[in-house]
């Protein structure tokens, strides 16, 4: 009865410097490469819409053409409707990662939005949420603000999670390697929905997710450094042009974050004492609302 797939949207590190700040928007043909799936991933409508599909034989995926070192990335997504058990959408592969993952459901059950932060190969910082809307009915905007001080996860511009830079306390923070945006739609029925108890109903295939309005207001990386830190970029208003580089939460943002975490958070690694019998991670001792 259920359909299992994983939708992955990942920001991950790899090496690549472009001059100035990149502000890319709207045309996916200029910003995105379909990387796998044998025609199951498509860019349509002159670059205004991207689709990823999954069937019994393969999923599909894409990545951004550019790599970024700090910035704000937004993408509008409409998830697979109906039975989507086993689906997962995540940000990032195996090194430094900032992850948005959408865990699929059985019809009538809500999606689970899974977030994680990896730095220097260390993750285990999961927080999970239900959404306060049906993400299959319309497009919604999923955003990551990534600056030197913090990472902010947002849905429709509402903050759902903040991960602060606590390197001074010995907590690794991803700020030294550039990242690329990745997304994939793949079968994860061995674990994603109810621990793998719910399997994919392939009679409902193909499963399709929709993307549009990719926006990267970020410093592009291409080799050995980022020009956002250069005097040339500063003179051109490059790095200074983006509010993201010092973005934090004001009182309204903190109130919205509290609302989301009180009403919709279903898992927080910082409260899982059974998982960490030797003591919770250091960052869990600091307020998550700052």
PDB file of C-alpha atoms in Angstrom:
ATOM      1  CA  UNK A   1       0.000   0.000   0.000  1.00  0.00           C
ATOM      2  CA  UNK A   2       2.887   2.386   0.607  1.00  0.00           C
ATOM      3  CA  UNK A   3       5.371   4.008  -1.695  1.00  0.00           C
ATOM      4  CA  UNK A   4       8.912   4.571  -0.575  1.00  0.00           C
ATOM      5  CA  UNK A   5      11.309   7.106  -1.951  1.00  0.00           C
ATOM      6  CA  UNK A   6      14.008   9.424  -0.738  1.00  0.00           C
ATOM      7  CA  UNK A   7      14.193  13.028  -1.838  1.00  0.00           C
ATOM      8  CA  UNK A   8      17.573  14.503  -1.101  1.00  0.00           C
ATOM      9  CA  UNK A   9      18.466  18.159  -1.152  1.00  0.00           C
ATOM     10  CA  UNK A  10      22.008  18.564  -0.026  1.00  0.00           C
ATOM     11  CA  UNK A  11      24.573  21.231   0.415  1.00  0.00           C
ATOM     12  CA  UNK A  12      27.939  19.570   0.514  1.00  0.00           C
ATOM     13  CA  UNK A  13      31.578  20.460   0.388  1.00  0.00           C
ATOM     14  CA  UNK A  14      33.793  20.080  -2.607  1.00  0.00           C
ATOM     15  CA  UNK A  15      36.590  22.149  -4.036  1.00  0.00           C
ATOM     16  CA  UNK A  16      36.197  24.658  -6.601  1.00  0.00           C
ATOM     17  CA  UNK A  17      36.649  30.724  -6.981  1.00  0.00           C
ATOM     18  CA  UNK A  18      34.599  32.902  -8.860  1.00  0.00           C
ATOM     19  CA  UNK A  19      34.849  36.620  -8.506  1.00  0.00           C
ATOM     20  CA  UNK A  20      32.247  38.503  -6.457  1.00  0.00           C
ATOM     21  CA  UNK A  21      29.051  37.261  -4.932  1.00  0.00           C
ATOM     22  CA  UNK A  22      26.869  35.071  -7.063  1.00  0.00           C
ATOM     23  CA  UNK A  23      23.232  36.029  -7.144  1.00  0.00           C
ATOM     24  CA  UNK A  24      21.562  33.429  -9.289  1.00  0.00           C
ATOM     25  CA  UNK A  25      17.842  33.142  -9.640  1.00  0.00           C
ATOM     26  CA  UNK A  26      15.076  31.736 -11.764  1.00  0.00           C
ATOM     27  CA  UNK A  27      16.721  29.957 -14.703  1.00  0.00           C
ATOM     28  CA  UNK A  28      17.647  26.455 -13.673  1.00  0.00           C
ATOM     29  CA  UNK A  29      19.416  25.815 -16.967  1.00  0.00           C
ATOM     30  CA  UNK A  30      22.076  28.301 -15.857  1.00  0.00           C
ATOM     31  CA  UNK A  31      22.383  27.029 -12.298  1.00  0.00           C
ATOM     32  CA  UNK A  32      21.738  23.282 -12.193  1.00  0.00           C
ATOM     33  CA  UNK A  33      23.097  20.101 -13.790  1.00  0.00           C
ATOM     34  CA  UNK A  34      21.065  16.884 -13.877  1.00  0.00           C
ATOM     35  CA  UNK A  35      23.670  14.352 -12.733  1.00  0.00           C
ATOM     36  CA  UNK A  36      21.981  10.957 -12.841  1.00  0.00           C
ATOM     37  CA  UNK A  37      18.725   9.143 -13.510  1.00  0.00           C
ATOM     38  CA  UNK A  38      18.757   8.427 -17.259  1.00  0.00           C
ATOM     39  CA  UNK A  39      16.186  11.091 -18.243  1.00  0.00           C
ATOM     40  CA  UNK A  40      14.237  10.805 -14.993  1.00  0.00           C
ATOM     41  CA  UNK A  41      15.452  14.266 -14.049  1.00  0.00           C
ATOM     42  CA  UNK A  42      14.266  17.061 -16.350  1.00  0.00           C
ATOM     43  CA  UNK A  43      14.515  20.833 -16.630  1.00  0.00           C
ATOM     44  CA  UNK A  44      11.370  22.168 -18.268  1.00  0.00           C
ATOM     45  CA  UNK A  45       9.648  25.395 -19.328  1.00  0.00           C
ATOM     46  CA  UNK A  46      12.807  27.093 -20.474  1.00  0.00           C
ATOM     47  CA  UNK A  47      14.545  26.579 -17.152  1.00  0.00           C
ATOM     48  CA  UNK A  48      11.634  27.555 -14.890  1.00  0.00           C
ATOM     49  CA  UNK A  49      10.827  24.073 -13.543  1.00  0.00           C
ATOM     50  CA  UNK A  50      12.833  20.969 -12.605  1.00  0.00           C
ATOM     51  CA  UNK A  51      11.398  17.517 -11.912  1.00  0.00           C
ATOM     52  CA  UNK A  52      12.969  14.439 -10.352  1.00  0.00           C
ATOM     53  CA  UNK A  53      11.285  11.069 -10.735  1.00  0.00           C
ATOM     54  CA  UNK A  54      11.697   7.628  -9.226  1.00  0.00           C
ATOM     55  CA  UNK A  55      10.516   4.303 -10.550  1.00  0.00           C
ATOM     56  CA  UNK A  56      11.346   0.702  -9.684  1.00  0.00           C
ATOM     57  CA  UNK A  57      14.580   0.842 -11.665  1.00  0.00           C
ATOM     58  CA  UNK A  58      16.143   4.165 -10.701  1.00  0.00           C
ATOM     59  CA  UNK A  59      15.804   7.500  -9.026  1.00  0.00           C
ATOM     60  CA  UNK A  60      17.376  10.761 -10.207  1.00  0.00           C
ATOM     61  CA  UNK A  61      19.350  13.727  -8.976  1.00  0.00           C
ATOM     62  CA  UNK A  62      20.919  17.093  -9.686  1.00  0.00           C
ATOM     63  CA  UNK A  63      23.612  19.404  -8.382  1.00  0.00           C
ATOM     64  CA  UNK A  64      24.369  23.107  -8.595  1.00  0.00           C
ATOM     65  CA  UNK A  65      26.901  24.185 -11.202  1.00  0.00           C
ATOM     66  CA  UNK A  66      28.670  26.369  -8.627  1.00  0.00           C
ATOM     67  CA  UNK A  67      30.163  25.687  -5.236  1.00  0.00           C
ATOM     68  CA  UNK A  68      29.660  28.129  -2.399  1.00  0.00           C
ATOM     69  CA  UNK A  69      31.507  29.150   0.742  1.00  0.00           C
ATOM     70  CA  UNK A  70      28.900  30.849   2.948  1.00  0.00           C
ATOM     71  CA  UNK A  71      25.678  32.378   1.727  1.00  0.00           C
ATOM     72  CA  UNK A  72      21.935  31.917   1.556  1.00  0.00           C
ATOM     73  CA  UNK A  73      20.321  29.285  -0.646  1.00  0.00           C
ATOM     74  CA  UNK A  74      16.577  29.031  -1.337  1.00  0.00           C
ATOM     75  CA  UNK A  75      14.618  26.472  -3.332  1.00  0.00           C
ATOM     76  CA  UNK A  76      10.891  26.059  -3.829  1.00  0.00           C
ATOM     77  CA  UNK A  77       9.784  22.420  -3.736  1.00  0.00           C
ATOM     78  CA  UNK A  78       6.521  20.518  -4.108  1.00  0.00           C
ATOM     79  CA  UNK A  79       6.820  17.002  -2.748  1.00  0.00           C
ATOM     80  CA  UNK A  80       5.407  13.720  -4.005  1.00  0.00           C
ATOM     81  CA  UNK A  81       1.699  13.406  -3.271  1.00  0.00           C
ATOM     82  CA  UNK A  82      -0.155  10.356  -1.973  1.00  0.00           C
ATOM     83  CA  UNK A  83       1.761   7.369  -0.684  1.00  0.00           C
ATOM     84  CA  UNK A  84       5.391   8.398  -0.349  1.00  0.00           C
ATOM     85  CA  UNK A  85       6.662   6.063   2.315  1.00  0.00           C
ATOM     86  CA  UNK A  86      10.412   5.627   2.239  1.00  0.00           C
ATOM     87  CA  UNK A  87      11.139   8.935   0.602  1.00  0.00           C
ATOM     88  CA  UNK A  88      13.933  11.104   1.852  1.00  0.00           C
ATOM     89  CA  UNK A  89      15.321  14.457   0.802  1.00  0.00           C
ATOM     90  CA  UNK A  90      18.697  15.377   2.212  1.00  0.00           C
ATOM     91  CA  UNK A  91      21.309  18.102   1.875  1.00  0.00           C
ATOM     92  CA  UNK A  92      24.774  16.677   1.505  1.00  0.00           C
ATOM     93  CA  UNK A  93      26.848  13.512   0.987  1.00  0.00           C
ATOM     94  CA  UNK A  94      29.698  12.427   3.241  1.00  0.00           C
ATOM     95  CA  UNK A  95      31.950  15.305   4.301  1.00  0.00           C
ATOM     96  CA  UNK A  96      30.641  18.616   5.571  1.00  0.00           C
ATOM     97  CA  UNK A  97      26.901  18.759   5.043  1.00  0.00           C
ATOM     98  CA  UNK A  98      23.851  20.830   5.862  1.00  0.00           C
ATOM     99  CA  UNK A  99      20.854  18.578   5.369  1.00  0.00           C
ATOM    100  CA  UNK A 100      17.176  19.003   4.616  1.00  0.00           C
ATOM    101  CA  UNK A 101      15.590  15.554   4.259  1.00  0.00           C
ATOM    102  CA  UNK A 102      11.959  14.693   3.654  1.00  0.00           C
ATOM    103  CA  UNK A 103      11.009  11.276   4.997  1.00  0.00           C
ATOM    104  CA  UNK A 104       8.098   9.796   3.111  1.00  0.00           C
ATOM    105  CA  UNK A 105       4.792   8.664   4.489  1.00  0.00           C
ATOM    106  CA  UNK A 106       1.803   6.420   4.103  1.00  0.00           C
ATOM    107  CA  UNK A 107      -1.200   8.225   2.640  1.00  0.00           C
ATOM    108  CA  UNK A 108      -2.788  10.398   5.285  1.00  0.00           C
ATOM    109  CA  UNK A 109       0.347  10.603   7.427  1.00  0.00           C
ATOM    110  CA  UNK A 110       2.480  13.759   7.460  1.00  0.00           C
ATOM    111  CA  UNK A 111       5.944  14.043   5.997  1.00  0.00           C
ATOM    112  CA  UNK A 112       8.832  14.198   8.442  1.00  0.00           C
ATOM    113  CA  UNK A 113      11.328  16.991   7.813  1.00  0.00           C
ATOM    114  CA  UNK A 114      14.740  15.753   8.961  1.00  0.00           C
ATOM    115  CA  UNK A 115      17.656  18.164   9.481  1.00  0.00           C
ATOM    116  CA  UNK A 116      21.285  17.494  10.250  1.00  0.00           C
ATOM    117  CA  UNK A 117      24.662  19.253  10.277  1.00  0.00           C
ATOM    118  CA  UNK A 118      27.928  17.488   9.492  1.00  0.00           C
ATOM    119  CA  UNK A 119      31.359  19.028  10.003  1.00  0.00           C
ATOM    120  CA  UNK A 120      34.671  17.277   9.473  1.00  0.00           C
ATOM    121  CA  UNK A 121      32.764  14.055   8.930  1.00  0.00           C
ATOM    122  CA  UNK A 122      30.919  14.303  12.249  1.00  0.00           C
ATOM    123  CA  UNK A 123      27.148  14.427  12.225  1.00  0.00           C
ATOM    124  CA  UNK A 124      24.648  12.935  14.676  1.00  0.00           C
ATOM    125  CA  UNK A 125      22.943  16.298  15.139  1.00  0.00           C
ATOM    126  CA  UNK A 126      19.469  15.388  13.964  1.00  0.00           C
ATOM    127  CA  UNK A 127      16.314  17.356  14.589  1.00  0.00           C
ATOM    128  CA  UNK A 128      13.011  16.275  13.040  1.00  0.00           C
ATOM    129  CA  UNK A 129       9.755  18.126  12.504  1.00  0.00           C
ATOM    130  CA  UNK A 130       6.283  17.748  11.148  1.00  0.00           C
ATOM    131  CA  UNK A 131       5.271  20.564   8.822  1.00  0.00           C
ATOM    132  CA  UNK A 132       2.288  22.797   9.526  1.00  0.00           C
ATOM    133  CA  UNK A 133       1.025  22.413   5.947  1.00  0.00           C
ATOM    134  CA  UNK A 134       0.721  19.737   3.269  1.00  0.00           C
ATOM    135  CA  UNK A 135       3.970  20.021   1.240  1.00  0.00           C
ATOM    136  CA  UNK A 136       2.424  18.128  -1.689  1.00  0.00           C
ATOM    137  CA  UNK A 137      -0.345  20.644  -2.439  1.00  0.00           C
ATOM    138  CA  UNK A 138       1.765  23.640  -3.421  1.00  0.00           C
ATOM    139  CA  UNK A 139       5.329  24.894  -3.638  1.00  0.00           C
ATOM    140  CA  UNK A 140       7.008  25.966  -0.409  1.00  0.00           C
ATOM    141  CA  UNK A 141      10.384  27.629   0.082  1.00  0.00           C
ATOM    142  CA  UNK A 142      13.143  25.797   1.946  1.00  0.00           C
ATOM    143  CA  UNK A 143      16.154  27.945   2.865  1.00  0.00           C
ATOM    144  CA  UNK A 144      19.559  27.651   4.467  1.00  0.00           C
ATOM    145  CA  UNK A 145      21.372  30.727   5.770  1.00  0.00           C
ATOM    146  CA  UNK A 146      25.024  29.821   6.282  1.00  0.00           C
ATOM    147  CA  UNK A 147      27.344  32.467   7.674  1.00  0.00           C
ATOM    148  CA  UNK A 148      30.383  32.547   9.941  1.00  0.00           C
ATOM    149  CA  UNK A 149      28.290  32.752  13.094  1.00  0.00           C
ATOM    150  CA  UNK A 150      25.481  30.268  12.514  1.00  0.00           C
ATOM    151  CA  UNK A 151      23.366  28.109  10.232  1.00  0.00           C
ATOM    152  CA  UNK A 152      19.643  28.873  10.083  1.00  0.00           C
ATOM    153  CA  UNK A 153      17.156  26.401   8.596  1.00  0.00           C
ATOM    154  CA  UNK A 154      13.964  28.058   7.361  1.00  0.00           C
ATOM    155  CA  UNK A 155      10.669  27.002   5.805  1.00  0.00           C
ATOM    156  CA  UNK A 156       8.704  29.757   4.080  1.00  0.00           C
ATOM    157  CA  UNK A 157      11.042  32.193   5.837  1.00  0.00           C
ATOM    158  CA  UNK A 158      10.086  30.807   9.261  1.00  0.00           C
ATOM    159  CA  UNK A 159      13.143  29.603  11.216  1.00  0.00           C
ATOM    160  CA  UNK A 160      12.863  26.019  12.394  1.00  0.00           C
ATOM    161  CA  UNK A 161      16.414  25.436  13.608  1.00  0.00           C
ATOM    162  CA  UNK A 162      19.597  27.341  14.434  1.00  0.00           C
ATOM    163  CA  UNK A 163      23.037  25.727  14.693  1.00  0.00           C
ATOM    164  CA  UNK A 164      25.507  28.192  16.180  1.00  0.00           C
ATOM    165  CA  UNK A 165      29.251  28.355  15.604  1.00  0.00           C
ATOM    166  CA  UNK A 166      30.744  27.133  18.889  1.00  0.00           C
ATOM    167  CA  UNK A 167      34.226  26.343  17.635  1.00  0.00           C
ATOM    168  CA  UNK A 168      35.643  28.112  20.698  1.00  0.00           C
ATOM    169  CA  UNK A 169      34.028  25.331  22.745  1.00  0.00           C
ATOM    170  CA  UNK A 170      35.479  22.614  20.534  1.00  0.00           C
ATOM    171  CA  UNK A 171      32.366  22.024  18.415  1.00  0.00           C
ATOM    172  CA  UNK A 172      33.243  21.602  14.706  1.00  0.00           C
ATOM    173  CA  UNK A 173      31.502  24.065  12.389  1.00  0.00           C
ATOM    174  CA  UNK A 174      31.393  23.884   8.571  1.00  0.00           C
ATOM    175  CA  UNK A 175      33.059  27.111   7.453  1.00  0.00           C
ATOM    176  CA  UNK A 176      36.314  26.119   5.801  1.00  0.00           C
ATOM    177  CA  UNK A 177      35.296  24.162   2.715  1.00  0.00           C
ATOM    178  CA  UNK A 178      33.002  25.219  -0.128  1.00  0.00           C
ATOM    179  CA  UNK A 179      29.723  23.411  -0.657  1.00  0.00           C
ATOM    180  CA  UNK A 180      27.581  22.448  -3.607  1.00  0.00           C
ATOM    181  CA  UNK A 181      23.811  22.001  -3.619  1.00  0.00           C
ATOM    182  CA  UNK A 182      22.695  18.427  -4.287  1.00  0.00           C
ATOM    183  CA  UNK A 183      19.274  16.884  -4.503  1.00  0.00           C
ATOM    184  CA  UNK A 184      18.186  13.363  -5.282  1.00  0.00           C
ATOM    185  CA  UNK A 185      15.066  11.230  -5.244  1.00  0.00           C
ATOM    186  CA  UNK A 186      15.797   7.617  -4.393  1.00  0.00           C
ATOM    187  CA  UNK A 187      14.329   4.467  -2.936  1.00  0.00           C
ATOM    188  CA  UNK A 188      14.876   4.227   0.804  1.00  0.00           C
ATOM    189  CA  UNK A 189      12.302   1.681   1.808  1.00  0.00           C
ATOM    190  CA  UNK A 190      14.893  -0.253   3.794  1.00  0.00           C
ATOM    191  CA  UNK A 191      14.884   2.408   6.505  1.00  0.00           C
ATOM    192  CA  UNK A 192      13.197   5.737   5.772  1.00  0.00           C
ATOM    193  CA  UNK A 193       9.584   5.065   6.722  1.00  0.00           C
ATOM    194  CA  UNK A 194       8.907   3.541  10.132  1.00  0.00           C
ATOM    195  CA  UNK A 195      12.408   2.099  10.206  1.00  0.00           C
ATOM    196  CA  UNK A 196      11.869   0.197   6.974  1.00  0.00           C
ATOM    197  CA  UNK A 197       8.628  -1.506   8.016  1.00  0.00           C
ATOM    198  CA  UNK A 198       6.673   0.216   5.240  1.00  0.00           C
ATOM    199  CA  UNK A 199       7.740  -0.785   1.748  1.00  0.00           C
ATOM    200  CA  UNK A 200       7.361   0.934  -1.579  1.00  0.00           C
ATOM    201  CA  UNK A 201       4.207   0.339  -3.577  1.00  0.00           C
ATOM    202  CA  UNK A 202       5.662   0.460  -7.087  1.00  0.00           C
ATOM    203  CA  UNK A 203       2.194   0.414  -8.639  1.00  0.00           C
ATOM    204  CA  UNK A 204       2.069   4.116  -7.681  1.00  0.00           C
ATOM    205  CA  UNK A 205       5.272   4.898  -9.603  1.00  0.00           C
ATOM    206  CA  UNK A 206       6.660   7.046 -11.026  1.00  0.00           C
ATOM    207  CA  UNK A 207       7.009   9.327  -8.023  1.00  0.00           C
ATOM    208  CA  UNK A 208       7.815  12.920  -8.965  1.00  0.00           C
ATOM    209  CA  UNK A 209       9.013  15.940  -7.002  1.00  0.00           C
ATOM    210  CA  UNK A 210       9.023  19.484  -8.426  1.00  0.00           C
ATOM    211  CA  UNK A 211      11.513  22.322  -7.984  1.00  0.00           C
ATOM    212  CA  UNK A 212      11.603  25.951  -9.032  1.00  0.00           C
ATOM    213  CA  UNK A 213      13.021  29.392  -8.123  1.00  0.00           C
ATOM    214  CA  UNK A 214      16.496  28.334  -7.056  1.00  0.00           C
ATOM    215  CA  UNK A 215      18.199  31.361  -5.543  1.00  0.00           C
ATOM    216  CA  UNK A 216      21.804  31.454  -4.323  1.00  0.00           C
ATOM    217  CA  UNK A 217      22.934  34.716  -2.764  1.00  0.00           C
ATOM    218  CA  UNK A 218      26.349  33.406  -1.875  1.00  0.00           C
ATOM    219  CA  UNK A 219      30.094  33.557  -2.334  1.00  0.00           C
ATOM    220  CA  UNK A 220      31.133  31.281  -5.188  1.00  0.00           C
ATOM    221  CA  UNK A 221      34.291  29.230  -4.827  1.00  0.00           C
ATOM    222  CA  UNK A 222      36.578  28.143  -7.637  1.00  0.00           C
ATOM    223  CA  UNK A 223      39.952  26.794  -6.686  1.00  0.00           C
ATOM    224  CA  UNK A 224      41.829  28.369  -3.829  1.00  0.00           C
ATOM    225  CA  UNK A 225      39.680  30.965  -2.087  1.00  0.00           C
ATOM    226  CA  UNK A 226      36.673  33.211  -2.333  1.00  0.00           C
ATOM    227  CA  UNK A 227      36.651  36.670  -3.806  1.00  0.00           C
ATOM    228  CA  UNK A 228      33.972  37.712  -1.339  1.00  0.00           C
ATOM    229  CA  UNK A 229      36.836  38.414   1.034  1.00  0.00           C
ATOM    230  CA  UNK A 230      38.836  40.409  -1.503  1.00  0.00           C
ATOM    231  CA  UNK A 231      39.168  44.182  -1.597  1.00  0.00           C
ATOM    232  CA  UNK A 232      37.830  44.128  -5.151  1.00  0.00           C
ATOM    233  CA  UNK A 233      34.639  42.422  -4.045  1.00  0.00           C
ATOM    234  CA  UNK A 234      34.207  44.793  -1.145  1.00  0.00           C
ATOM    235  CA  UNK A 235      34.682  47.814  -3.384  1.00  0.00           C
ATOM    236  CA  UNK A 236      32.015  46.450  -5.726  1.00  0.00           C
ATOM    237  CA  UNK A 237      29.622  45.931  -2.842  1.00  0.00           C
ATOM    238  CA  UNK A 238      29.878  42.173  -3.280  1.00  0.00           C
ATOM    239  CA  UNK A 239      30.063  40.533   0.115  1.00  0.00           C
ATOM    240  CA  UNK A 240      28.532  43.529   1.831  1.00  0.00           C
ATOM    241  CA  UNK A 241      25.510  43.349  -0.453  1.00  0.00           C
ATOM    242  CA  UNK A 242      24.035  40.308   1.301  1.00  0.00           C
ATOM    243  CA  UNK A 243      22.227  40.562   4.636  1.00  0.00           C
ATOM    244  CA  UNK A 244      22.826  36.866   5.175  1.00  0.00           C
ATOM    245  CA  UNK A 245      26.446  37.280   6.284  1.00  0.00           C
ATOM    246  CA  UNK A 246      25.402  38.557   9.717  1.00  0.00           C
ATOM    247  CA  UNK A 247      21.841  37.275   9.796  1.00  0.00           C
ATOM    248  CA  UNK A 248      20.551  36.129  13.159  1.00  0.00           C
ATOM    249  CA  UNK A 249      17.151  35.905  14.790  1.00  0.00           C
ATOM    250  CA  UNK A 250      15.413  38.973  16.154  1.00  0.00           C
ATOM    251  CA  UNK A 251      12.743  38.670  18.856  1.00  0.00           C
ATOM    252  CA  UNK A 252      10.070  37.839  16.282  1.00  0.00           C
ATOM    253  CA  UNK A 253      12.298  35.174  14.738  1.00  0.00           C
ATOM    254  CA  UNK A 254      12.996  33.643  18.135  1.00  0.00           C
ATOM    255  CA  UNK A 255       9.277  33.553  18.904  1.00  0.00           C
ATOM    256  CA  UNK A 256       8.565  31.799  15.606  1.00  0.00           C
ATOM    257  CA  UNK A 257      11.375  29.331  16.262  1.00  0.00           C
ATOM    258  CA  UNK A 258       9.929  28.539  19.682  1.00  0.00           C
ATOM    259  CA  UNK A 259       6.491  28.053  18.108  1.00  0.00           C
ATOM    260  CA  UNK A 260       7.829  25.570  15.563  1.00  0.00           C
ATOM    261  CA  UNK A 261       9.939  23.651  18.056  1.00  0.00           C
ATOM    262  CA  UNK A 262       7.152  23.504  20.637  1.00  0.00           C
ATOM    263  CA  UNK A 263       4.371  22.510  18.239  1.00  0.00           C
ATOM    264  CA  UNK A 264       6.094  20.530  15.479  1.00  0.00           C
ATOM    265  CA  UNK A 265       9.452  19.142  16.646  1.00  0.00           C
ATOM    266  CA  UNK A 266       9.277  15.356  17.048  1.00  0.00           C
ATOM    267  CA  UNK A 267      12.947  14.538  17.674  1.00  0.00           C
ATOM    268  CA  UNK A 268      15.874  16.499  19.089  1.00  0.00           C
ATOM    269  CA  UNK A 269      19.271  14.886  19.593  1.00  0.00           C
ATOM    270  CA  UNK A 270      19.899  17.362  22.399  1.00  0.00           C
ATOM    271  CA  UNK A 271      17.249  15.686  24.566  1.00  0.00           C
ATOM    272  CA  UNK A 272      18.118  12.066  23.714  1.00  0.00           C
ATOM    273  CA  UNK A 273      19.911  11.056  26.909  1.00  0.00           C
ATOM    274  CA  UNK A 274      19.655   7.343  26.066  1.00  0.00           C
ATOM    275  CA  UNK A 275      21.615   7.946  22.874  1.00  0.00           C
ATOM    276  CA  UNK A 276      24.337   9.861  24.701  1.00  0.00           C
ATOM    277  CA  UNK A 277      24.786   8.043  28.040  1.00  0.00           C
ATOM    278  CA  UNK A 278      28.130   9.757  28.607  1.00  0.00           C
ATOM    279  CA  UNK A 279      26.499  13.156  28.396  1.00  0.00           C
ATOM    280  CA  UNK A 280      24.797  15.289  25.780  1.00  0.00           C
ATOM    281  CA  UNK A 281      26.945  17.053  23.139  1.00  0.00           C
ATOM    282  CA  UNK A 282      28.519  20.327  24.257  1.00  0.00           C
ATOM    283  CA  UNK A 283      26.352  22.516  22.040  1.00  0.00           C
ATOM    284  CA  UNK A 284      23.214  21.135  23.682  1.00  0.00           C
ATOM    285  CA  UNK A 285      24.059  23.067  26.826  1.00  0.00           C
ATOM    286  CA  UNK A 286      23.527  26.351  25.005  1.00  0.00           C
ATOM    287  CA  UNK A 287      20.140  27.824  24.143  1.00  0.00           C
ATOM    288  CA  UNK A 288      18.963  26.738  20.694  1.00  0.00           C
ATOM    289  CA  UNK A 289      16.945  29.948  20.378  1.00  0.00           C
ATOM    290  CA  UNK A 290      19.889  32.369  20.203  1.00  0.00           C
TER     291      UNK A 290
END
